[in-house]
Short mmCIF file of C-alpha atoms and ligand atoms in Angstrom, two decimals:
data_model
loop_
_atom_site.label_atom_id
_atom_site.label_comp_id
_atom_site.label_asym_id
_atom_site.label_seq_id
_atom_site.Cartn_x
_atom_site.Cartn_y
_atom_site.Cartn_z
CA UNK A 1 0.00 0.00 0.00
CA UNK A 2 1.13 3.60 -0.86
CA UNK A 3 0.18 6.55 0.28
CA UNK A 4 -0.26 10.35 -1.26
CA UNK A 5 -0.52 13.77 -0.15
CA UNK A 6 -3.83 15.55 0.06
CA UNK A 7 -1.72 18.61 -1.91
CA UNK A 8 -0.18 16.44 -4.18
CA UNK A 9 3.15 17.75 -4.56
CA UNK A 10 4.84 15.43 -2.47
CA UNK A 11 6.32 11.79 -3.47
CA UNK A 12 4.02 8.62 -2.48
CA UNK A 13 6.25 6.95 0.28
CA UNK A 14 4.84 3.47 1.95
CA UNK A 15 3.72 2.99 5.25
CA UNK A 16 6.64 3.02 7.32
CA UNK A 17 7.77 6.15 5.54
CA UNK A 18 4.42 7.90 6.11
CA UNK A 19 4.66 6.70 10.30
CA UNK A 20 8.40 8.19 10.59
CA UNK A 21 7.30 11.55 8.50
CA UNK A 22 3.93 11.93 10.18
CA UNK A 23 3.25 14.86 7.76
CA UNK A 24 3.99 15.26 4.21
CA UNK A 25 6.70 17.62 2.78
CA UNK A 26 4.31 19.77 1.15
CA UNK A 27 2.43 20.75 4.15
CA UNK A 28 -0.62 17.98 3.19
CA UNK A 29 -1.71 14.90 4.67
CA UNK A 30 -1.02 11.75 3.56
CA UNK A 31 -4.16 9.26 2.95
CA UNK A 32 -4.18 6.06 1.11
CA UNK A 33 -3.79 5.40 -2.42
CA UNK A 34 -6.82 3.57 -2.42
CA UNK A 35 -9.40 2.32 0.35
CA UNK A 36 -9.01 -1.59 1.00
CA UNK A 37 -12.52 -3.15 0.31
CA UNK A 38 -13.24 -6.32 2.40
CA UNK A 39 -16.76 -8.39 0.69
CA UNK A 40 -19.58 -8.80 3.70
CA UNK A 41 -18.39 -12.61 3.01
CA UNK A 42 -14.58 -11.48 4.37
CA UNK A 43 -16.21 -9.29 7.07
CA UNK A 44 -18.42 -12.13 8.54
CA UNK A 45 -15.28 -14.21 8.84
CA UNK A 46 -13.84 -11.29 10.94
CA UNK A 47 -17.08 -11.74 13.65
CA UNK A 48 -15.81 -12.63 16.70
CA UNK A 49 -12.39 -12.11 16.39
CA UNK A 50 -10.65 -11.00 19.72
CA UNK A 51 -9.77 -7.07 19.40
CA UNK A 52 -5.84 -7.51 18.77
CA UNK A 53 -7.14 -10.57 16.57
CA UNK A 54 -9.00 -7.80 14.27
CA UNK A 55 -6.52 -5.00 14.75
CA UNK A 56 -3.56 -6.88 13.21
CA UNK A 57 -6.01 -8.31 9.96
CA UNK A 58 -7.27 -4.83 9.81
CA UNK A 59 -4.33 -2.75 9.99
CA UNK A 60 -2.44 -5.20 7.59
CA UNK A 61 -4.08 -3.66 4.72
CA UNK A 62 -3.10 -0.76 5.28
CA UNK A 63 0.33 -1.80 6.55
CA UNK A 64 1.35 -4.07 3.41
CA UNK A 65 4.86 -4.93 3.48
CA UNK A 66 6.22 -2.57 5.64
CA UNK A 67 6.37 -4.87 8.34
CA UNK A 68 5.70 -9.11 8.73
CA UNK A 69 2.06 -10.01 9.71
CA UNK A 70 3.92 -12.17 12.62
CA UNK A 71 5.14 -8.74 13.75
CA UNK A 72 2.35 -6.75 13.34
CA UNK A 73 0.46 -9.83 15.23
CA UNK A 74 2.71 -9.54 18.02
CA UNK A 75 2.64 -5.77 18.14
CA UNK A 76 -1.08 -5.83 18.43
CA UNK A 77 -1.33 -8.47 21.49
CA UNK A 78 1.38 -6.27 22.91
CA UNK A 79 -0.53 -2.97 22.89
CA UNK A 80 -3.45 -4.16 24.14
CA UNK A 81 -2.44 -6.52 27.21
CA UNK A 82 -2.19 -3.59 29.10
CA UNK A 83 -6.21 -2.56 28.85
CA UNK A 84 -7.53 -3.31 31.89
CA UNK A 85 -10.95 -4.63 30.53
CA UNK A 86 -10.68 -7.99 28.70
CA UNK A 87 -12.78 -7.33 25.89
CA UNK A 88 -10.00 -4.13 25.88
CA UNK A 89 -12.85 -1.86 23.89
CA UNK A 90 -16.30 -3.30 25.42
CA UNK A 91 -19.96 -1.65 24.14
CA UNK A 92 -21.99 -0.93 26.73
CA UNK A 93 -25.77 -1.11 25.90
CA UNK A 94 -27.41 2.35 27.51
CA UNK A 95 -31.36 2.58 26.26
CA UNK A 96 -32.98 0.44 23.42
CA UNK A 97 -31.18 0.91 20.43
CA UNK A 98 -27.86 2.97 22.05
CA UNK A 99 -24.90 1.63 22.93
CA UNK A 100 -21.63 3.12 24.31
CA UNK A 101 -18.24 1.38 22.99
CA UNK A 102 -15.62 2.28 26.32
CA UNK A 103 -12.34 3.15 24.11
CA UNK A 104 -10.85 4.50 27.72
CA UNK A 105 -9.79 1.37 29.26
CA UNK A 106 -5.90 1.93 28.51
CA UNK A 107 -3.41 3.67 30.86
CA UNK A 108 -4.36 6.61 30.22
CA UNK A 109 -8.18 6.37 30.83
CA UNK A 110 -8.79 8.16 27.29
CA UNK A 111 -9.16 7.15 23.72
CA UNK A 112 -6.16 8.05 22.45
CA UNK A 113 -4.16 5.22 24.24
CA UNK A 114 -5.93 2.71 21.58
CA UNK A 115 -3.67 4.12 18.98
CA UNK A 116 -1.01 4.82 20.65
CA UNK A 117 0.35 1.96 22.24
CA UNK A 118 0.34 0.31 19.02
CA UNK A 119 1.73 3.60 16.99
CA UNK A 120 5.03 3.19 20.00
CA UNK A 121 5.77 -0.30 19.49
CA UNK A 122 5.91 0.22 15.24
CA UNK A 123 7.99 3.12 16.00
CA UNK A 124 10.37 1.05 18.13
CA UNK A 125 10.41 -2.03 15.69
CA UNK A 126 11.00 0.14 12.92
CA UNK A 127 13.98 2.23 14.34
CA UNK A 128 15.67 -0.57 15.74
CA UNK A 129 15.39 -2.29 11.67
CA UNK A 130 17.12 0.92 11.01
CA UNK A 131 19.22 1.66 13.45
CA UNK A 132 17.78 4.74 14.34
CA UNK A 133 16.39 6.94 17.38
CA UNK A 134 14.16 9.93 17.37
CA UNK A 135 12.84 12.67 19.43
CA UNK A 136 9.57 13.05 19.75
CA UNK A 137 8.01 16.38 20.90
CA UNK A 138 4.48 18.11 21.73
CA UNK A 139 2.40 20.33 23.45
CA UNK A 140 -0.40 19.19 25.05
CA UNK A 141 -3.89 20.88 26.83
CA UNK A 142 -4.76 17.27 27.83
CA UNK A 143 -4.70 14.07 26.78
CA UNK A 144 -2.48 14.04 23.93
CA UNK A 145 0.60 14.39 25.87
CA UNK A 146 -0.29 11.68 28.20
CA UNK A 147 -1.22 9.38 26.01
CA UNK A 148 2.04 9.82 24.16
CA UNK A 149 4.46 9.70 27.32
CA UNK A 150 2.81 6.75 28.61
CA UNK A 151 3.20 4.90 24.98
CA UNK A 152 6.60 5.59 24.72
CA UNK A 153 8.20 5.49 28.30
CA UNK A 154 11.46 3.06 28.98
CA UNK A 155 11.76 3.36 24.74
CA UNK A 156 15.30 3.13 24.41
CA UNK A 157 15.28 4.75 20.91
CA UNK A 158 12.99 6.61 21.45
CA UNK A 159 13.10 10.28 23.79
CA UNK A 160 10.06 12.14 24.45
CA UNK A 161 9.51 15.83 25.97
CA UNK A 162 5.29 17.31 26.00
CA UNK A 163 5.21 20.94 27.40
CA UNK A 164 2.46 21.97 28.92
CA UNK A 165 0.81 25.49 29.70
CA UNK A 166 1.95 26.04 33.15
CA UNK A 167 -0.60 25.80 35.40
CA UNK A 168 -3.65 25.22 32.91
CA UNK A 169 -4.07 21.60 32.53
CA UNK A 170 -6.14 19.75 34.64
CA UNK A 171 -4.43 18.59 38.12
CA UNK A 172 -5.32 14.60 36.65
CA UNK A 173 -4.57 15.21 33.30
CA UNK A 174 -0.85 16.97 34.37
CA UNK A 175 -0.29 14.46 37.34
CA UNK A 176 -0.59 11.58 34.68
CA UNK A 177 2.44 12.98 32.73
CA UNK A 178 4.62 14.24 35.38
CA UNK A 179 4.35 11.23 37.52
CA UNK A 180 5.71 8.79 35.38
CA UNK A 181 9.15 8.39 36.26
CA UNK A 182 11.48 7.33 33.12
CA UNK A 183 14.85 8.35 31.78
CA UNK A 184 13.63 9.07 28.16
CA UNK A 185 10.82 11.73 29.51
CA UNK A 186 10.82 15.36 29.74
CA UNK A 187 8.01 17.53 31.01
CA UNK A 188 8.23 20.88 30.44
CA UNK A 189 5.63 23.33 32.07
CA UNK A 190 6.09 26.68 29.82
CA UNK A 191 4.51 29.71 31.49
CA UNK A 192 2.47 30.53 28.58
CA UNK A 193 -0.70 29.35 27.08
CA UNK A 194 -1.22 26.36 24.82
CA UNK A 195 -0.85 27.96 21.94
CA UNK A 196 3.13 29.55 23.56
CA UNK A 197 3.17 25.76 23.48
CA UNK A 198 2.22 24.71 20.41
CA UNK A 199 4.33 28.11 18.92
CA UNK A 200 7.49 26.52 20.37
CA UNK A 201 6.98 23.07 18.62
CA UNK A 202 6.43 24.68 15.40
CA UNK A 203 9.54 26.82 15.93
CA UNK A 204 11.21 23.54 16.92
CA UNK A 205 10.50 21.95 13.88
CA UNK A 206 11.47 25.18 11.69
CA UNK A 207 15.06 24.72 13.70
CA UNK A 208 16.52 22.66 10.61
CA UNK A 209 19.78 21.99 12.37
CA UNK A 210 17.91 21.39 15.84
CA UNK A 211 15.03 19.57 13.65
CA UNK A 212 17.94 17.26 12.20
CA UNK A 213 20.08 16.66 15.44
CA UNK A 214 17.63 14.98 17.70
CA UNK A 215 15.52 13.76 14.64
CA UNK A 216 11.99 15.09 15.68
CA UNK A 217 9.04 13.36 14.81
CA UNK A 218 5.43 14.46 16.28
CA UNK A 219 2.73 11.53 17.34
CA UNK A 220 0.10 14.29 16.60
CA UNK A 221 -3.29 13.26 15.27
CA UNK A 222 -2.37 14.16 11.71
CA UNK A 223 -0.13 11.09 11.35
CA UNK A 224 -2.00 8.09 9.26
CA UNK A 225 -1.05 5.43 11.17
CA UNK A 226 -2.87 7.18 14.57
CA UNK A 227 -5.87 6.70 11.85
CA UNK A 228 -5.70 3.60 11.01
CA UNK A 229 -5.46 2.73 14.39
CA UNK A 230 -8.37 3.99 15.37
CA UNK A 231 -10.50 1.86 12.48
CA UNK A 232 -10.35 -1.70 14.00
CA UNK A 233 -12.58 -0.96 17.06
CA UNK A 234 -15.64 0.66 14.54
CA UNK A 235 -15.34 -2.77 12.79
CA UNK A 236 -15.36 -4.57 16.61
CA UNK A 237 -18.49 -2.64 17.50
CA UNK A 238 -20.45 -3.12 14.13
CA UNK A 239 -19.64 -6.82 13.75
CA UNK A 240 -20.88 -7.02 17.10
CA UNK A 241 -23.95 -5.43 16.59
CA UNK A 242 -24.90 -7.38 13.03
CA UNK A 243 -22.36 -6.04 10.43
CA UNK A 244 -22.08 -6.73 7.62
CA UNK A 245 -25.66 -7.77 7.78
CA UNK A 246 -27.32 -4.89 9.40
CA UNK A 247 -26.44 -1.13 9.21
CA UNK A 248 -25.12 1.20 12.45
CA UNK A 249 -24.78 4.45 13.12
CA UNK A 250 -22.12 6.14 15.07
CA UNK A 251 -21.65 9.22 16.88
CA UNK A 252 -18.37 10.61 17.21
CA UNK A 253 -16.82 13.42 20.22
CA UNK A 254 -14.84 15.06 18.34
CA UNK A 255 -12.22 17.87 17.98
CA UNK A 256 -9.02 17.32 15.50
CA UNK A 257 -11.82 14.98 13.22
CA UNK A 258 -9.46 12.50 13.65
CA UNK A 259 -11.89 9.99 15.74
CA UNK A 260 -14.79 10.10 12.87
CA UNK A 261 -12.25 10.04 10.10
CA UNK A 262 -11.35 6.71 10.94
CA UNK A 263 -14.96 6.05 11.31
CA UNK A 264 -15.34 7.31 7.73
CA UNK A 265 -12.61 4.99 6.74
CA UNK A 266 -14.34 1.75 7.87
CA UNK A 267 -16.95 2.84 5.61
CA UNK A 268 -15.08 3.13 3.12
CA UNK A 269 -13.81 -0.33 3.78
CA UNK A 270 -17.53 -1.64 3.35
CA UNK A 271 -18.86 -1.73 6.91
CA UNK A 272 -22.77 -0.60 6.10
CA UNK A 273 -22.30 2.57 8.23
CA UNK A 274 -25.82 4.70 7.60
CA UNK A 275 -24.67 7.76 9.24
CA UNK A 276 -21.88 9.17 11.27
CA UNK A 277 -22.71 12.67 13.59
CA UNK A 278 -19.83 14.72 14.49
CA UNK A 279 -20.49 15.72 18.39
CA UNK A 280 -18.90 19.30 19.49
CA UNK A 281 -19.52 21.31 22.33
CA UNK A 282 -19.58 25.20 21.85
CA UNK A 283 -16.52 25.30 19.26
CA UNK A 284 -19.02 23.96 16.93
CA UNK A 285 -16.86 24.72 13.49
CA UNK A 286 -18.04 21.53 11.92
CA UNK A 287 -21.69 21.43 13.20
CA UNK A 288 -21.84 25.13 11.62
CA UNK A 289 -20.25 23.30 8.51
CA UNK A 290 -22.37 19.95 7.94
CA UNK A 291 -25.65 22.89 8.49
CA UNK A 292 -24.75 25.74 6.54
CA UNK A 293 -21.72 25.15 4.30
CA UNK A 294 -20.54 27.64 7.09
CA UNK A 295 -16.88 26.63 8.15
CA UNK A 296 -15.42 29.68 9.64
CA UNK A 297 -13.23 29.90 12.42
CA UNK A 298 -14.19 31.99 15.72
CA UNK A 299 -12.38 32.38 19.17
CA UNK A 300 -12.15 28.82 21.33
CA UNK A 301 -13.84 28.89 23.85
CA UNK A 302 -13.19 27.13 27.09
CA UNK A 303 -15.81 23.81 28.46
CA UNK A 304 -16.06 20.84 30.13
CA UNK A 305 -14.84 18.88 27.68
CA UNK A 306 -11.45 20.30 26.68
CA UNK A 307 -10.21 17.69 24.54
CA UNK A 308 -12.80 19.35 22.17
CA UNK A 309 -12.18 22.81 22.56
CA UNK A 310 -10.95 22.93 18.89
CA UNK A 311 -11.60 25.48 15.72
CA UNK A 312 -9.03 24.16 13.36
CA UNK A 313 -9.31 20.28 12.87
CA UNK A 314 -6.49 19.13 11.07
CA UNK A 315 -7.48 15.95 10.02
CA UNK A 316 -10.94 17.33 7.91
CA UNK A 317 -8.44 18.00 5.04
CA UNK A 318 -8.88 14.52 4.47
CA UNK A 319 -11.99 14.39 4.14
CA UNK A 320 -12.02 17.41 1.78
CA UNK A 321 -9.51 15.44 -0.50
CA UNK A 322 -12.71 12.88 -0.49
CA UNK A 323 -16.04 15.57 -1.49
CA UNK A 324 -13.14 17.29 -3.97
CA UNK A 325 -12.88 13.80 -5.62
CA UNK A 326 -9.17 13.57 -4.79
CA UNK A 327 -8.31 16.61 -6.29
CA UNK A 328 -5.31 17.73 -5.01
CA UNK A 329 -5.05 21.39 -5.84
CA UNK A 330 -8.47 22.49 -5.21
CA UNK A 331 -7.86 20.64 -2.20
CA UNK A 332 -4.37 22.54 -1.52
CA UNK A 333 -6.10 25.87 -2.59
CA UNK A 334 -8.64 25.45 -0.36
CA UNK A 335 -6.95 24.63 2.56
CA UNK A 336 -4.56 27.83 1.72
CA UNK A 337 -7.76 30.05 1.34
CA UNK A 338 -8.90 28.43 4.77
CA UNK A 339 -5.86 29.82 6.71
CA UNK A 340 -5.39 33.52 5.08
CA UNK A 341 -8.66 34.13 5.62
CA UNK A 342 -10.28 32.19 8.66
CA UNK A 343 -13.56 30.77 6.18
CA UNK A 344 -13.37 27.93 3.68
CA UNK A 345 -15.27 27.54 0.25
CA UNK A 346 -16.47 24.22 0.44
CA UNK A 347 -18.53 24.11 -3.48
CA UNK A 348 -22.27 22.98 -2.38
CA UNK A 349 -21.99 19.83 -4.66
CA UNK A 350 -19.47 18.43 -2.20
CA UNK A 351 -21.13 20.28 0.81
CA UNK A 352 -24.16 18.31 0.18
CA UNK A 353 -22.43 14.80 -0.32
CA UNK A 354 -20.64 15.56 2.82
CA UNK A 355 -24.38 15.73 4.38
CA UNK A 356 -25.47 12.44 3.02
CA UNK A 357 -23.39 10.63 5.51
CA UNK A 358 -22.09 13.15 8.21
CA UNK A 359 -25.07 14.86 10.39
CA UNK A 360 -23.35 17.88 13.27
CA UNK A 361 -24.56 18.17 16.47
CA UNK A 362 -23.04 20.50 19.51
CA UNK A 363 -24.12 20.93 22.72
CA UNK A 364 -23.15 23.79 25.56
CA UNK A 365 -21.86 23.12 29.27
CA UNK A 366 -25.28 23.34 30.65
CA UNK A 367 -26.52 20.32 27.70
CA UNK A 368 -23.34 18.42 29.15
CA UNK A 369 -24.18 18.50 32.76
CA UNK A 370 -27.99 17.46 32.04
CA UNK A 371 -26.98 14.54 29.81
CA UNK A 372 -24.24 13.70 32.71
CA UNK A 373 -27.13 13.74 35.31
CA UNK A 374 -30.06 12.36 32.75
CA UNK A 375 -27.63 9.36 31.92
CA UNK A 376 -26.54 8.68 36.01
CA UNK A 377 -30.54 8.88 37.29
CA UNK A 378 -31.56 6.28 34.40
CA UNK A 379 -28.88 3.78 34.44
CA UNK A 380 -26.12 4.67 36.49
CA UNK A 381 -24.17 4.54 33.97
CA UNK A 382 -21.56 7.28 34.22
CA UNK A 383 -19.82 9.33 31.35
CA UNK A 384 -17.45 11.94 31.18
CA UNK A 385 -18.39 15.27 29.87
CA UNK A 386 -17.16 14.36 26.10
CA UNK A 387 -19.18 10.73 26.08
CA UNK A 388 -22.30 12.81 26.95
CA UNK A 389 -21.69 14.67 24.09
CA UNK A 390 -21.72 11.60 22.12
CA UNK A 391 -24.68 10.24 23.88
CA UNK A 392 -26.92 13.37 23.48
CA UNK A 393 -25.67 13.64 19.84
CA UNK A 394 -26.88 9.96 19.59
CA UNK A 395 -30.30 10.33 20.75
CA UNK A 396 -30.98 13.58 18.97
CA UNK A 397 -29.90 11.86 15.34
CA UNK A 398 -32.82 11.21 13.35
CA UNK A 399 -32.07 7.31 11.92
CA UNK A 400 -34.66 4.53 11.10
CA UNK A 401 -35.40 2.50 14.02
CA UNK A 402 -33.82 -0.80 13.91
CA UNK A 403 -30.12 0.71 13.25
CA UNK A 404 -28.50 0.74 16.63
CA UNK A 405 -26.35 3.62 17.17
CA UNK A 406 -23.05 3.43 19.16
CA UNK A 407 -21.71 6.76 20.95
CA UNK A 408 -18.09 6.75 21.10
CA UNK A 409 -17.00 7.05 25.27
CA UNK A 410 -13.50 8.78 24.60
CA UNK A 411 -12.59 9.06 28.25
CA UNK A 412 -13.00 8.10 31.86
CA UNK A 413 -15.29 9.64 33.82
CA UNK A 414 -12.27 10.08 37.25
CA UNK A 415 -10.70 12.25 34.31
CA UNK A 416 -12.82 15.26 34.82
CA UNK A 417 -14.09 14.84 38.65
CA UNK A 418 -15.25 18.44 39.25
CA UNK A 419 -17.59 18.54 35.86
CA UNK A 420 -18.89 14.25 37.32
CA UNK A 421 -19.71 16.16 40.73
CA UNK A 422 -21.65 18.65 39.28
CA UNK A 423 -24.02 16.45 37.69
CA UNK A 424 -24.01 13.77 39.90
CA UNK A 425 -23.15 15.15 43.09
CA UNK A 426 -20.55 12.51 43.48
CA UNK A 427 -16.20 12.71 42.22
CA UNK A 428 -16.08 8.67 40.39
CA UNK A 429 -13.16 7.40 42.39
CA UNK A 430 -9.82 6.22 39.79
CA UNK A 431 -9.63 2.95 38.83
CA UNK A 432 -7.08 0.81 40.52
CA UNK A 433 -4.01 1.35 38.34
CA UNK A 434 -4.29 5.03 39.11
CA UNK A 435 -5.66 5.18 42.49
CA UNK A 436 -2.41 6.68 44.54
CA UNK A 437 -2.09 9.03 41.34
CA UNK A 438 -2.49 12.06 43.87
CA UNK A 439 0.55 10.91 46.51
CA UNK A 440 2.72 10.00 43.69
CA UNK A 441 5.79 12.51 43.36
CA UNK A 442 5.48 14.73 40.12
CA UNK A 443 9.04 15.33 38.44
CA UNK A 444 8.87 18.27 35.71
CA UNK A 445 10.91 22.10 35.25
CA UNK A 446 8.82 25.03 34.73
CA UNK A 447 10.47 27.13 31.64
CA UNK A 448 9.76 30.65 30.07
CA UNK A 449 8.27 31.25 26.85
CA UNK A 450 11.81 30.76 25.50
CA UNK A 451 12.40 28.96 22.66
CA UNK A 452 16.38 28.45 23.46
CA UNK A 453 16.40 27.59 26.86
CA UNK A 454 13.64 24.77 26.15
CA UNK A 455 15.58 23.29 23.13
CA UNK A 456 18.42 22.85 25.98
CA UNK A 457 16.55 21.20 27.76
CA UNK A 458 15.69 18.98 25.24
CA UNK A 459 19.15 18.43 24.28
CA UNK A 460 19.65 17.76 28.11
CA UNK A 461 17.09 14.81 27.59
CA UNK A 462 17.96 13.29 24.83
CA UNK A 463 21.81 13.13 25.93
CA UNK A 464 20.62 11.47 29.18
CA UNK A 465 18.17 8.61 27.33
CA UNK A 466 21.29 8.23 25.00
CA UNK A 467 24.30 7.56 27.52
C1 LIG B 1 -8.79 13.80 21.63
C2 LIG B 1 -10.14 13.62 22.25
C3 LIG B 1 -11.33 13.86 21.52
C4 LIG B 1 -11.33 14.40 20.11
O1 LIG B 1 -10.89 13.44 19.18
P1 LIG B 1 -10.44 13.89 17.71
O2 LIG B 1 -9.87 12.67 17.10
O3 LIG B 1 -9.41 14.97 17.91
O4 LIG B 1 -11.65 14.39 16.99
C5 LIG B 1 -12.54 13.59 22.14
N1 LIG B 1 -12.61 13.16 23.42
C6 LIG B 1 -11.49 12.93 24.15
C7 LIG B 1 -11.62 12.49 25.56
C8 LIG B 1 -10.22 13.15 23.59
O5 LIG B 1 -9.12 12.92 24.34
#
């Protein structure tokens, strides 16, 4: 399998290539050459595989030869030993008709663990093939970071270093980073904002000699292989619930698009998907898209689901490539129209074929906190402040009865305690694995907004996981 670049001005490279380069020389994203179509004959034969079963079958399509189907076997059962439930992405049925599938049962209590764990452990095979080591580094508001230190800790090629907005993460969310205590780490808490963060990885990466020293690479959503990833568990939960045989529905919390791309994917792959709604809280950019053509970017605001406070989502170029039928330099124009001027000019041909499939939906705090509270007093049943989203943007999507609809639950509900008490009245203790995460000691250095003092400290890093 190759793959391309959404702008098209940048040579196909295979899958390995497009994991190491994350994103594609001419500033596009790289998506496959074609989609891999499985017959409903090949996806009943898939039916009640175990998940690291159906992850390595699925993701060897899009893998091809860039690694043995032994390894990618053993890669699989590798990255998901360590969920802690043993169905390792279990759905949940809620009401008639509505299931949750719980993607947070990784280290990291959040979605984004699913991914990558795996994503690591191909890194780590593939550099030691090649002899290599890289650098990974990223700024984080939440999970991201987390997810990514946790994946790659006691990597011996690999060193990674997340900075953080001093003081404006959540104490869980920062105490899962800075707790983990390995030599290839770095946590740097920047006083500055997220985006002072985000500015100095992006100056980082313009640093050619700096860029070619440590060899940086980025785990950021925008890298194929976190997609592909993510497209084994919508198989898991649609075989489950009658696939290829029946048609689902999902609903998808979402903020970088990456989540429901990989949704869209499976689709793509022939899983009878009827309809896939985008969830968003108040930075609704792609609810305002999906019902007006409107796609125009406004100020983020802050909620209870900050994973999702989002106006630019990276990955929705892909899907553009898609309604633009693969044309690469309306696509490329496009996106460059997009960023001079804040608004993009989606035509209304492929605004309304974006429609027949994706449906928006966003919901404010207050919406959150009553679907928190709604869900708790019916069932029990708890979900964080982004799953509600999913949930409410479930029940509000208008599908023919008899298609069950699954609502993604992207993280734990002990993740965001103070927005659980509200609605609930109760904080949902942490499961076992994390339970003495608040006496555990924290080990990071607080930093200026200064881009040369931090890219010592990376240095300092990297020397240390190298010696
Ligand atoms: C990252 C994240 C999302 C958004 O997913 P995207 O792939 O960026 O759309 C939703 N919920 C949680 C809990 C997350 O961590």
């Amino acid at each position: 399998m190759r793959y391309i670049s959404t702008r098209g001005q940048a040579p196909a490279r295979d899958f390995t290539g497009v994991l190491l380069a994350g994103l594609a020389e001419d500033g596009g994203l790289f998506v496959p050459q074609f989609w891999p179509e499985l017959a409903p004959a090949e996806w009943r034969a898939l039916r009640g595989l175990a998940y690291p079963d159906l992850a390595a079958r699925l993701m060897r399509t899009f893998v091809g030869d860039a690694l043995p189907p032994a390894t990618l076997q053993s890669l699989c059962e590798q990255a998901y030993a360590g969920f802690d439930h043993a169905a390792v992405v279990p759905l949940v049925q809620l009401e008639n008709g509505l299931w949750a599938q719980e993607l947070f049962h990784g280290p990291t209590l959040a979605f984004k663990d699913v991914a990558m764990q795996l994503l690591a452990r191909m890194f780590e095979h593939v550099l030691a093939e090649r002899g290599e080591r890289i650098t990974i580094v990223g700024a984080t508001s939440g999970d991201t970071g987390s997810a990514a230190i946790e994946a790659c800790r006691d990597r011996e090629r690999i060193a990674v270093v997340i900075l953080h907005p001093d003081g404006r993460t959540s104490e869980v969310q920062r105490r899962q980073m800075t707790t983990v205590r390995a030599r290839n780490v770095g946590n740097i808490a920047v006083q500055g904002s997220f985006d002072d963060c985000q500015d100095l990885v992006k100056a980082m990466f313009a640093d050619t000699p700096f860029r070619r020293a440590l060899h940086l690479s980025a785990v950021n959503s925008i890298n194929w292989a976190r997609v592909a990833a993510q497209i084994p568990y919508y198989a898991f939960a649609a075989l489950g619930l009658g696939a290829p045989d029946r048609q689902v529905a999902f609903a998808v919390p979402s903020g970088n698009f990456g989540n429901v791309l990989a949704a869209y994917a499976a689709r793509r792959m022939g899983l009878p998907i009827a309809r896939l709604v985008v969830a968003a809280n108040r930075n609704d950019i792609l609810a305002r898209f999906l019902a007006h053509n409107d796609m125009s970017i406004r100020a983020v605001e802050p909620s209870l689901s900050p994973s999702m406070d989002i106006q630019v989502s990276s990955n929705f170029e892909r899907l553009l490539f898609e309604l633009l039928d693969r044309d690469a330099n309306a696509t490329a124009a496009a996106m460059q129209a997009f960023r001079a001027t804040g608004r993009m000019a989606v035509p209304t041909a492929a605004w309304q074929r974006a429609r027949t499939l994706f449906h928006g939906f966003s919901v404010d705090d207050a919406g959150t906190v009553a679907e928190i509270a709604r869900l708790h007093a019916a069932s029990g049943y708890l979900a964080d402040p982004h799953t509600a989203i999913g949930v409410a943007a479930a029940r509000a999507l208008p599908v023919a009865s008899g298609i069950p609809t699954i609502a993604m639950a992207t993280a734990h509900p002990a993740k965001f305690p103070d927005a659980m008490e509200r609605a609930t009245g109760r904080r949902p203790p942490l499961p076992q694995r994390l339970a003495d995460l608040y006496e555990r000691a924290e080990h990071f250095t607080r930093a200026p907004n200064d881009l040369a003092i931090i890219e010592a400290r990376i240095r300092a890093t990297v020397l240390r996981n190298a010696a």
